[in-house]
Coordinates of C-alpha atoms and ligand atoms in Angstrom, one line a residue:
M1 CA 0.4 -7.3 21.6
K2 CA -3.0 -8.9 21.7
L3 CA -4.8 -7.6 18.4
T4 CA -8.8 -8.1 19.2
N5 CA -11.8 -7.1 16.8
F6 CA -12.2 -3.2 15.9
V7 CA -15.8 -2.8 16.2
N8 CA -18.2 0.5 17.3
G9 CA -14.9 2.8 17.4
G10 CA -13.3 0.6 20.2
F11 CA -11.4 -2.3 20.4
Q12 CA -13.2 -5.6 22.0
Q13 CA -10.9 -6.5 25.6
E14 CA -11.4 -10.4 25.1
E15 CA -10.3 -12.5 27.6
S16 CA -11.8 -14.8 27.2
A17 CA -11.5 -15.6 23.7
E18 CA -9.0 -17.9 21.3
F19 CA -5.8 -16.2 20.0
V20 CA -3.5 -17.3 17.1
P21 CA 0.1 -16.1 16.5
V22 CA 1.4 -13.6 14.2
V23 CA 4.2 -15.1 12.8
N24 CA 6.9 -12.8 10.7
P25 CA 7.6 -15.0 7.8
A26 CA 11.2 -13.5 7.7
T27 CA 12.3 -14.8 10.7
G28 CA 10.1 -17.0 12.5
E29 CA 9.7 -14.5 15.1
E30 CA 5.7 -14.4 16.5
L31 CA 4.9 -10.6 16.2
A32 CA 1.2 -10.4 18.2
T33 CA -1.4 -12.9 18.6
V34 CA -5.3 -12.2 17.0
Q35 CA -8.5 -13.1 18.0
R36 CA -10.1 -16.1 16.4
S37 CA -13.8 -14.6 16.5
T38 CA -17.1 -16.2 16.6
A39 CA -20.1 -15.5 14.6
A40 CA -20.9 -14.0 17.5
D41 CA -18.8 -11.5 17.3
V42 CA -19.7 -11.1 13.5
E43 CA -23.4 -10.3 15.0
E44 CA -22.3 -7.9 17.3
A45 CA -20.5 -6.2 14.7
V46 CA -23.2 -5.7 12.3
K47 CA -25.3 -4.3 15.3
A48 CA -23.1 -1.5 15.3
A49 CA -22.4 -1.0 11.6
K50 CA -26.5 -1.0 10.6
A51 CA -27.1 1.3 13.3
A52 CA -24.1 3.5 12.6
Q53 CA -24.7 3.2 8.9
K54 CA -27.9 4.5 9.3
K55 CA -26.8 8.2 10.4
W56 CA -23.4 7.9 8.2
A57 CA -25.5 7.8 5.0
L58 CA -27.1 10.9 5.6
V59 CA -24.0 13.0 6.1
P60 CA -23.1 14.6 2.3
A61 CA -20.6 12.9 0.3
P62 CA -18.1 15.6 0.2
K63 CA -18.2 15.6 4.5
R64 CA -17.5 12.0 4.8
A65 CA -14.4 12.3 2.0
D66 CA -13.1 15.3 4.5
Y67 CA -12.6 11.6 6.9
L68 CA -10.6 10.2 4.0
Y69 CA -8.5 13.5 3.5
E70 CA -8.1 12.8 7.4
I71 CA -7.3 8.9 6.9
G72 CA -5.3 9.7 4.2
R73 CA -2.9 12.5 5.8
L74 CA -2.6 9.7 9.2
M75 CA -1.1 7.1 7.0
K76 CA 1.1 9.6 5.0
E77 CA 2.6 10.7 8.0
R78 CA 2.6 7.6 9.3
K79 CA 4.0 5.9 6.2
E80 CA 7.5 4.6 7.5
H81 CA 6.2 3.1 10.8
L82 CA 3.5 0.9 8.1
A83 CA 5.9 -0.2 6.0
S84 CA 7.9 -2.2 8.7
V85 CA 4.7 -3.6 9.9
L86 CA 3.6 -4.7 6.8
T87 CA 7.4 -5.7 6.1
K88 CA 7.6 -7.9 9.2
E89 CA 3.6 -9.5 8.8
M90 CA 3.9 -10.0 5.1
G91 CA 7.2 -10.6 4.2
K92 CA 7.9 -8.4 1.2
V93 CA 10.7 -6.5 1.1
I94 CA 10.8 -2.3 2.4
E95 CA 10.5 -0.6 -0.2
E96 CA 7.3 -2.2 -1.5
G97 CA 6.1 -2.3 1.8
R98 CA 6.7 2.0 1.1
G99 CA 4.7 1.1 -2.3
E100 CA 1.9 -0.4 -1.2
V101 CA 1.5 2.1 2.1
Q102 CA 1.5 4.6 -0.7
E103 CA -1.2 2.8 -2.2
G104 CA -3.2 2.9 0.6
I105 CA -2.6 6.8 0.7
D106 CA -3.0 7.4 -2.7
M107 CA -6.6 5.8 -2.8
A108 CA -7.9 8.1 -0.2
F109 CA -7.2 11.1 -1.6
Y110 CA -8.6 10.2 -4.6
M111 CA -12.2 8.6 -3.2
A112 CA -12.0 11.7 -1.1
G113 CA -12.0 13.1 -4.6
E114 CA -14.6 11.6 -5.1
G115 CA -16.9 13.0 -2.5
R116 CA -17.6 15.8 -4.7
R117 CA -18.7 14.0 -7.8
L118 CA -20.2 10.6 -7.6
F119 CA -21.7 11.5 -10.2
G120 CA -24.8 9.9 -11.4
E121 CA -26.9 11.3 -14.5
T122 CA -29.3 13.4 -15.7
T123 CA -31.4 13.0 -18.5
P124 CA -34.5 14.3 -20.8
S125 CA -37.7 13.0 -19.7
E126 CA -40.1 11.7 -22.8
L127 CA -43.0 13.5 -20.9
A128 CA -43.2 17.2 -20.6
D129 CA -42.6 18.7 -17.6
K130 CA -41.3 16.1 -15.7
F131 CA -38.0 15.4 -14.6
A132 CA -35.0 12.1 -14.9
M133 CA -32.0 11.6 -12.7
S134 CA -30.6 8.5 -11.6
V135 CA -28.3 8.9 -8.3
R136 CA -25.3 6.7 -6.2
A137 CA -27.2 5.5 -3.2
P138 CA -25.4 3.3 -0.4
I139 CA -26.0 0.1 0.3
G140 CA -25.9 0.0 3.4
V141 CA -23.5 -2.7 5.8
V142 CA -20.9 -4.3 3.3
G143 CA -18.5 -7.3 4.0
L144 CA -14.4 -7.1 3.0
I145 CA -12.4 -10.5 2.8
T146 CA -9.2 -9.6 2.0
P147 CA -5.7 -12.1 1.6
W148 CA -2.8 -11.6 3.1
N149 CA -0.1 -10.9 0.2
F150 CA -1.5 -7.3 0.4
P151 CA -2.7 -6.6 4.1
V152 CA -3.3 -2.5 2.8
A153 CA -3.8 -1.8 0.0
I154 CA -6.6 -4.6 -1.4
A155 CA -8.6 -3.3 1.8
T156 CA -8.4 0.8 1.0
W157 CA -9.9 -0.4 -2.6
K158 CA -12.6 -1.5 -1.1
S159 CA -13.7 0.4 2.1
F160 CA -12.8 3.8 1.4
P161 CA -15.0 3.6 -2.0
A162 CA -17.6 2.0 0.1
I163 CA -17.2 4.9 3.0
V164 CA -17.6 7.6 0.6
A165 CA -20.6 5.9 -0.8
G166 CA -22.3 6.2 2.6
N167 CA -22.2 2.7 3.3
A168 CA -20.9 1.0 6.9
F169 CA -18.4 -2.1 6.5
I170 CA -17.4 -5.6 8.0
W171 CA -13.8 -5.8 7.9
K172 CA -11.7 -9.2 7.7
P173 CA -8.6 -9.7 7.2
A174 CA -6.5 -12.9 6.2
T175 CA -5.2 -14.9 9.6
E176 CA -1.9 -13.9 8.8
T177 CA -1.5 -10.0 8.4
P178 CA -4.1 -8.8 10.6
M179 CA -1.9 -6.3 11.9
M180 CA -1.6 -3.7 9.3
A181 CA -5.5 -4.2 9.7
Y182 CA -4.9 -3.5 13.4
E183 CA -3.2 0.2 12.7
M184 CA -5.8 0.6 10.1
A185 CA -8.0 0.8 12.8
K186 CA -6.4 2.8 14.9
I187 CA -6.3 5.6 12.2
F188 CA -9.8 5.1 11.9
K189 CA -10.4 6.0 15.2
E190 CA -7.9 8.8 15.4
A191 CA -9.2 10.2 12.0
G192 CA -13.3 11.4 14.2
L193 CA -14.7 8.5 11.5
P194 CA -17.7 7.6 13.4
D195 CA -18.1 4.9 15.7
G196 CA -19.4 1.5 13.8
V197 CA -18.5 2.9 10.2
A198 CA -15.3 1.0 10.1
N199 CA -14.9 -2.4 11.8
I200 CA -12.7 -4.8 11.4
V201 CA -13.5 -9.0 12.6
F202 CA -10.1 -11.0 12.8
G203 CA -10.6 -14.5 12.6
S204 CA -10.8 -17.5 9.8
G205 CA -12.5 -17.6 6.9
S206 CA -14.3 -21.1 7.2
E207 CA -16.4 -19.2 10.4
V208 CA -16.0 -15.4 10.2
G209 CA -16.0 -15.2 6.4
T210 CA -18.9 -17.5 6.3
A211 CA -21.2 -16.1 9.0
M212 CA -20.5 -12.5 7.0
I213 CA -22.1 -13.9 4.1
E214 CA -24.6 -16.2 5.7
H215 CA -25.3 -12.6 7.5
R216 CA -29.0 -11.2 6.2
D217 CA -27.7 -7.4 6.9
I218 CA -24.8 -7.7 5.4
R219 CA -26.0 -6.0 1.2
V220 CA -22.3 -7.0 -0.1
I221 CA -19.4 -8.6 -0.4
S222 CA -16.0 -7.7 -2.0
F223 CA -13.5 -10.2 -1.6
T224 CA -9.9 -10.8 -2.9
G225 CA -8.4 -14.5 -2.7
S226 CA -7.5 -17.6 -4.2
T227 CA -9.7 -19.1 -7.0
D228 CA -11.1 -22.0 -4.9
T229 CA -12.5 -20.1 -2.2
G230 CA -13.7 -17.0 -4.5
R231 CA -15.8 -19.6 -6.2
K232 CA -17.6 -21.1 -2.2
V233 CA -17.6 -17.4 -1.5
A234 CA -19.8 -17.3 -4.6
E235 CA -21.7 -20.3 -4.3
L236 CA -22.9 -18.9 -0.8
C237 CA -23.7 -15.7 -2.1
G238 CA -26.0 -16.9 -4.1
R239 CA -28.0 -19.2 -2.0
H240 CA -28.0 -15.6 -0.1
L241 CA -28.9 -13.6 -3.2
K242 CA -26.5 -11.2 -2.2
K243 CA -24.5 -9.0 -4.7
V244 CA -20.6 -10.3 -4.6
S245 CA -17.3 -8.8 -5.8
L246 CA -14.9 -11.0 -7.0
E247 CA -11.1 -10.7 -7.2
M248 CA -9.0 -14.0 -7.4
G249 CA -6.2 -16.1 -9.3
G250 CA -4.0 -15.3 -12.0
K251 CA -1.4 -17.3 -14.4
N252 CA 0.2 -13.9 -16.0
A253 CA 2.4 -13.9 -19.0
V254 CA 5.3 -11.8 -20.4
I255 CA 5.4 -11.8 -23.8
V256 CA 8.3 -11.0 -25.4
M257 CA 9.2 -10.4 -29.3
D258 CA 12.0 -11.2 -31.7
D259 CA 12.3 -7.3 -32.1
A260 CA 12.4 -6.3 -27.7
D261 CA 14.2 -4.4 -25.5
L262 CA 15.6 -7.5 -24.0
D263 CA 17.5 -5.2 -21.7
L264 CA 13.9 -3.7 -20.3
A265 CA 12.2 -7.1 -21.1
V266 CA 13.8 -8.7 -18.5
D267 CA 14.0 -6.1 -16.0
G268 CA 10.2 -6.0 -16.6
I269 CA 9.9 -10.0 -15.9
L270 CA 12.3 -9.8 -13.2
W271 CA 10.1 -7.4 -11.4
S272 CA 7.0 -8.6 -11.7
A273 CA 8.4 -12.2 -11.4
F274 CA 10.3 -12.1 -8.1
G275 CA 9.1 -8.8 -6.1
T276 CA 7.0 -9.9 -3.5
A277 CA 8.7 -13.8 -3.9
G278 CA 6.3 -13.9 -6.8
Q279 CA 3.4 -13.5 -4.5
R280 CA 1.0 -10.7 -6.4
C281 CA -1.9 -11.3 -8.1
T282 CA -0.3 -9.7 -10.8
A283 CA 2.9 -11.3 -11.0
C284 CA 4.4 -13.2 -14.0
S285 CA 4.8 -16.4 -13.8
R286 CA 5.0 -17.1 -17.2
V287 CA 7.4 -16.0 -20.0
I288 CA 6.3 -16.6 -23.7
V289 CA 8.8 -15.6 -25.8
H290 CA 9.8 -16.0 -29.9
K291 CA 12.0 -18.2 -30.4
A292 CA 14.5 -15.7 -32.1
A293 CA 14.9 -14.2 -28.7
K294 CA 14.5 -17.4 -26.5
E295 CA 18.0 -17.5 -25.8
K296 CA 19.5 -14.4 -25.7
L297 CA 16.7 -14.2 -23.0
Q298 CA 17.0 -17.0 -20.9
Q299 CA 21.5 -15.8 -20.5
R300 CA 20.2 -12.4 -19.3
L301 CA 17.8 -13.9 -17.0
L302 CA 19.8 -15.8 -15.7
E303 CA 22.6 -13.7 -15.1
K304 CA 20.5 -10.9 -13.4
M305 CA 18.7 -13.8 -11.1
D306 CA 21.9 -14.6 -9.9
Q307 CA 22.6 -11.4 -8.4
L308 CA 19.2 -11.1 -6.5
T309 CA 19.6 -11.2 -3.2
I310 CA 17.1 -12.7 -0.7
G311 CA 16.3 -12.8 3.0
D312 CA 14.4 -10.3 5.4
G313 CA 12.8 -7.7 3.6
M314 CA 13.1 -5.4 6.5
D315 CA 17.1 -5.2 5.0
E316 CA 17.2 -2.8 2.4
T317 CA 19.6 -4.9 -0.3
V318 CA 17.5 -7.7 0.3
K319 CA 15.9 -7.9 -3.0
V320 CA 13.3 -10.8 -2.1
G321 CA 11.8 -11.7 0.9
P322 CA 10.1 -15.4 2.3
V323 CA 7.2 -16.9 1.2
I324 CA 4.4 -16.9 4.0
N325 CA 4.5 -19.7 5.2
Q326 CA 4.9 -23.5 5.4
K327 CA 2.3 -24.4 3.4
A328 CA 3.1 -22.2 0.2
L329 CA 7.0 -23.2 0.5
E330 CA 5.5 -27.0 0.2
K331 CA 2.9 -25.9 -1.8
I332 CA 5.4 -23.9 -4.5
H333 CA 8.4 -26.9 -4.1
S334 CA 5.4 -29.8 -4.9
Y335 CA 5.4 -27.7 -8.2
I336 CA 8.9 -28.5 -9.0
E337 CA 8.2 -32.2 -9.0
I338 CA 5.5 -31.9 -11.2
G339 CA 7.1 -29.3 -13.7
K340 CA 10.4 -32.4 -14.2
E341 CA 7.6 -35.1 -14.3
E342 CA 5.9 -33.4 -17.3
G343 CA 8.9 -32.9 -19.2
A344 CA 10.2 -29.0 -17.9
E345 CA 13.4 -28.2 -18.4
L346 CA 14.7 -27.2 -14.5
I347 CA 17.3 -24.5 -14.9
R348 CA 17.6 -22.3 -11.6
G349 CA 16.5 -22.7 -8.3
G350 CA 14.0 -25.6 -7.6
E351 CA 14.8 -25.7 -3.6
I352 CA 13.7 -24.4 -0.4
L353 CA 17.0 -22.3 0.6
T354 CA 18.3 -24.0 4.2
G355 CA 21.3 -22.8 6.8
G356 CA 22.3 -19.2 8.5
H357 CA 18.9 -17.0 8.3
F358 CA 17.0 -19.1 6.0
D359 CA 16.7 -21.5 7.9
K360 CA 14.3 -19.1 10.3
G361 CA 12.4 -18.4 7.6
N362 CA 9.8 -19.3 4.8
Y363 CA 12.6 -18.6 1.9
Y364 CA 12.6 -20.6 -2.1
A365 CA 15.1 -19.8 -4.4
P366 CA 14.0 -18.0 -7.9
T367 CA 13.7 -20.1 -10.2
L368 CA 13.5 -21.2 -13.9
F369 CA 11.8 -23.9 -16.0
A370 CA 12.7 -23.7 -19.9
G371 CA 11.3 -26.4 -22.4
V372 CA 7.7 -25.1 -21.0
T373 CA 4.9 -26.2 -23.3
P374 CA 1.7 -24.4 -23.3
G375 CA -1.1 -27.4 -21.4
M376 CA 1.9 -28.5 -18.6
R377 CA 0.3 -27.4 -15.2
I378 CA 3.4 -25.5 -14.3
A379 CA 1.8 -22.8 -17.4
Q380 CA -1.3 -23.8 -16.6
E381 CA -2.4 -23.6 -12.4
E382 CA -1.3 -20.7 -9.8
I383 CA 2.3 -21.7 -8.3
F384 CA 2.4 -18.3 -6.0
G385 CA 5.8 -17.6 -5.6
P386 CA 9.4 -17.4 -7.7
V387 CA 8.9 -19.4 -10.4
I388 CA 8.5 -19.0 -14.1
S389 CA 7.8 -21.1 -17.4
L390 CA 9.7 -20.1 -19.9
I391 CA 7.8 -21.1 -23.5
E392 CA 8.6 -20.8 -27.1
V393 CA 6.6 -19.3 -30.0
A394 CA 7.4 -18.9 -33.4
S395 CA 4.4 -16.2 -33.5
F396 CA 2.8 -13.1 -33.3
E397 CA -0.5 -14.8 -32.9
E398 CA 0.8 -17.7 -31.1
A399 CA 2.4 -15.6 -28.4
I400 CA -1.6 -13.8 -28.0
E401 CA -3.4 -17.2 -28.0
V402 CA -1.1 -18.5 -25.5
N403 CA -1.5 -16.2 -23.4
N404 CA -5.3 -16.5 -23.4
G405 CA -5.0 -20.6 -23.1
V406 CA -5.4 -20.4 -19.3
I407 CA -8.3 -20.1 -16.5
Y408 CA -7.3 -17.4 -15.4
G409 CA -7.0 -13.5 -17.2
L410 CA -5.7 -10.9 -14.6
S411 CA -2.3 -9.4 -16.3
S412 CA -0.7 -9.3 -19.2
S413 CA 2.4 -7.9 -20.8
I414 CA 4.1 -7.8 -24.4
F415 CA 7.6 -6.3 -25.2
T416 CA 7.8 -5.1 -28.9
A417 CA 9.3 -2.3 -30.8
D418 CA 6.5 -2.2 -33.0
V419 CA 3.9 -0.1 -32.7
N420 CA 0.9 -2.4 -34.5
R421 CA 2.0 -5.4 -33.0
A422 CA 1.5 -3.3 -29.6
F423 CA -1.8 -1.8 -30.3
K424 CA -3.1 -5.2 -31.8
A425 CA -1.6 -6.9 -28.0
Q426 CA -3.9 -4.3 -26.0
R427 CA -6.8 -5.3 -27.8
D428 CA -6.1 -9.2 -28.2
L429 CA -4.7 -9.6 -24.9
D430 CA -8.0 -11.4 -23.0
T431 CA -6.9 -10.0 -19.3
G432 CA -8.5 -7.3 -17.6
I433 CA -5.0 -5.1 -17.2
V434 CA -2.3 -5.3 -20.2
Y435 CA 0.9 -3.0 -20.0
I436 CA 3.2 -2.8 -23.3
N437 CA 6.5 -2.9 -22.7
A438 CA 6.3 -3.0 -18.6
G439 CA 5.8 -6.1 -16.7
T440 CA 2.9 -7.3 -15.7
T441 CA 2.6 -5.5 -12.4
G442 CA 2.8 -2.1 -11.5
A443 CA -1.1 -1.0 -11.3
E444 CA -2.1 2.2 -10.2
I445 CA -5.0 2.9 -8.0
H446 CA -7.2 6.0 -10.5
L447 CA -8.0 3.1 -13.2
P448 CA -9.9 -0.1 -13.0
F449 CA -8.3 -3.8 -11.6
G450 CA -9.1 -6.8 -11.7
G451 CA -9.9 -9.6 -14.1
T452 CA -11.5 -11.3 -16.7
K453 CA -12.7 -15.3 -17.2
G454 CA -11.4 -17.5 -13.5
T455 CA -9.7 -14.0 -12.4
G456 CA -13.1 -12.2 -11.6
N457 CA -16.8 -11.9 -11.7
G458 CA -17.1 -8.7 -13.8
H459 CA -16.2 -6.2 -11.1
R460 CA -13.4 -4.3 -10.6
D461 CA -11.7 -2.7 -7.4
S462 CA -10.2 0.7 -7.4
G463 CA -11.3 3.3 -9.4
V464 CA -14.2 4.5 -10.3
A465 CA -15.6 1.4 -11.3
A466 CA -15.2 0.0 -7.6
L467 CA -18.3 2.6 -6.5
D468 CA -20.3 0.3 -8.5
V469 CA -19.7 -2.0 -5.9
F470 CA -20.6 0.2 -3.4
T471 CA -23.4 1.5 -4.8
E472 CA -26.9 1.1 -6.3
W473 CA -28.7 2.5 -9.0
K474 CA -31.5 4.9 -8.2
S475 CA -33.9 6.3 -10.9
I476 CA -35.2 9.1 -9.5
Y477 CA -38.6 10.9 -11.8
V478 CA -39.7 14.2 -10.9
D479 CA -43.6 15.2 -12.6
F480 CA -44.0 18.1 -12.5
S481 CA -47.2 19.2 -14.6
G482 CA -49.4 19.0 -12.3
K483 CA -51.5 15.9 -14.0
L484 CA -50.7 12.2 -14.9
Q485 CA -48.7 11.6 -17.6
R486 CA -48.1 7.7 -18.8
A487 CA -44.8 7.3 -20.3
Q488 CA -45.2 5.5 -23.3
I489 CA -48.7 6.4 -23.6
D490 CA -49.0 9.7 -23.6
N491 CA -45.9 10.8 -24.8
K492 CA -47.3 10.7 -28.6
A493 CA -46.5 14.3 -29.8
Ligands
LIG501 P1 -7.4 -17.3 0.3 O1 -8.5 -16.9 -0.6 O2 -6.5 -18.8 0.9 O3 -8.4 -16.1 1.1 C1 -8.6 -14.9 1.0 C2 -9.4 -14.8 2.3 O4 -10.5 -15.0 2.4 C3 -8.9 -15.0 3.4 O5 -9.1 -13.7 4.3 C4 -9.7 -16.1 4.2 O6 -9.4 -15.7 5.4 C5 -10.5 -15.9 3.8 N1 -11.6 -17.2 3.1 C6 -11.1 -18.4 3.3 N2 -12.0 -19.4 3.4 C7 -13.1 -19.2 3.4 C8 -14.6 -19.1 3.1 N3 -15.1 -20.3 2.8 N4 -15.3 -18.1 3.2 C9 -15.1 -16.5 3.2 N5 -13.7 -16.5 3.8 C10 -13.1 -17.4 3.1 O7 -6.9 -16.8 -0.8 P2 -5.6 -16.0 -0.4 O8 -4.2 -17.4 -0.1 O9 -5.2 -15.1 1.2 O10 -4.7 -14.9 -1.1 C11 -3.5 -15.3 -2.4 C12 -4.8 -15.4 -3.3 O11 -4.9 -14.1 -3.9 C13 -4.5 -15.9 -4.5 O12 -5.0 -16.5 -5.0 C14 -4.2 -14.6 -5.5 O13 -3.9 -14.3 -6.7 C15 -5.0 -13.7 -4.6 N6 -5.6 -12.2 -5.0 C16 -5.7 -11.9 -6.3 C17 -6.0 -10.5 -6.2 C18 -6.6 -10.2 -7.5 O14 -7.0 -8.6 -7.1 N7 -7.4 -10.5 -8.6 C19 -5.3 -9.3 -5.3 C20 -4.5 -10.5 -4.6 C21 -4.5 -11.8 -4.0

């Protein structure tokens, strides 16, 4: 299968274009090839989007929402197929693939509801016979740049609010996971979305991403990916005075207090740390544990870790799938040496899995470091693999300090039976997402998603907050007094 760009409502026929392989990380099988686009392809897509957006902005928002209802319905109808495509190209286990597709379905219906809200404000004017209100106005053509670890959910967090608000979009998916974007293009087409409202341009970040950021007619860039790339994106957007929303890396922690339900904490840690092979932006990679609970927690964690089944995520019994590619394997593995050199104690894992089916894919053993101190690189840097570091603390206050002592601020969690501690924690943990008595993952689409500090730049994906990225506030004054009334001057009683 050859995946070509989706522009102006059709798949391009690009015989002369360059194509690169899409590989199943579980098996090494080539699933498809994908177009490696150029700046000229971006130009063509923007032209189509610009023309389409002018008309799209005039379609009443509840009517725009009708397309989202249809997109959601088609996604629901194809859920199983979409989940299997997702698992094959990205590697997460099929149960999680289904969950991610469901997130997209939820987002479609939720944002469709916004078509009948998109609330602005009416407010009294300081002058008599004058009306004041604010409305959300579409921005125009917006650019979406997404990572491989959530090939569809993140795109829906961005594209659905963009559509309902009256924008047209250019989406550049990650090179590793273009197949879900291709599936979504088919759905956009079948849902009858007007040509040019949704455009997908495949290709590298350096070429296609840069061309999008530099294009004067793309007025917003909504980016999700690593902090290093996000910084480059922000710098370039800054040069072009372009609105940019950044969702970036994390170094998320689970805190386990001495009064915690340890079995529940272990389940939460396993799900957060080893689900998606540790490649969720919200993955738990630090476990901050009260010294009184440390030994018991470590022992129970190891027992459960040893029961994890690792393999191809298409097998329903598998709990931990592969990591995305060889480069990721090498990066994860390099942290094992770093951790050991820093004096951390490698208790489990720490190896690239080989032999049998492991040889075909990219598999890393679930790994546990103990004796980790907060300043170590393994406790500070995003590893993005199935590796957790146990950090021992002596008090609740120290736990909070350790949690907050990293450059990132995406997700955090605390297990405790003490309601006072729970409330203090939700106040004092400095992340964009906080869980009490649950792991670090499990966001729901109707709440804002994003992080503080090095994770973000103040914007949020999903929830109503996402509309802020894709709309401009417009303030409107209607003077029906029939005379000149000057604000701040003629308002004296
Ligand atoms: P990445 O930064 O390598 O790539 C993300 C996207 O940016 C890809 O589409 C890539 O092609 C593009 N890109 C690369 N260089 C670019 C450039 N110079 N200009 C424009 N675009 C460019 O990230 P990744 O490896 O695909 O994803 C993993 C990272 O994403 C992790 O750090 C993870 O924490 C983060 N992430 C964050 C969130 C969140 O919401 N905070 C969600 C998922 C993933």
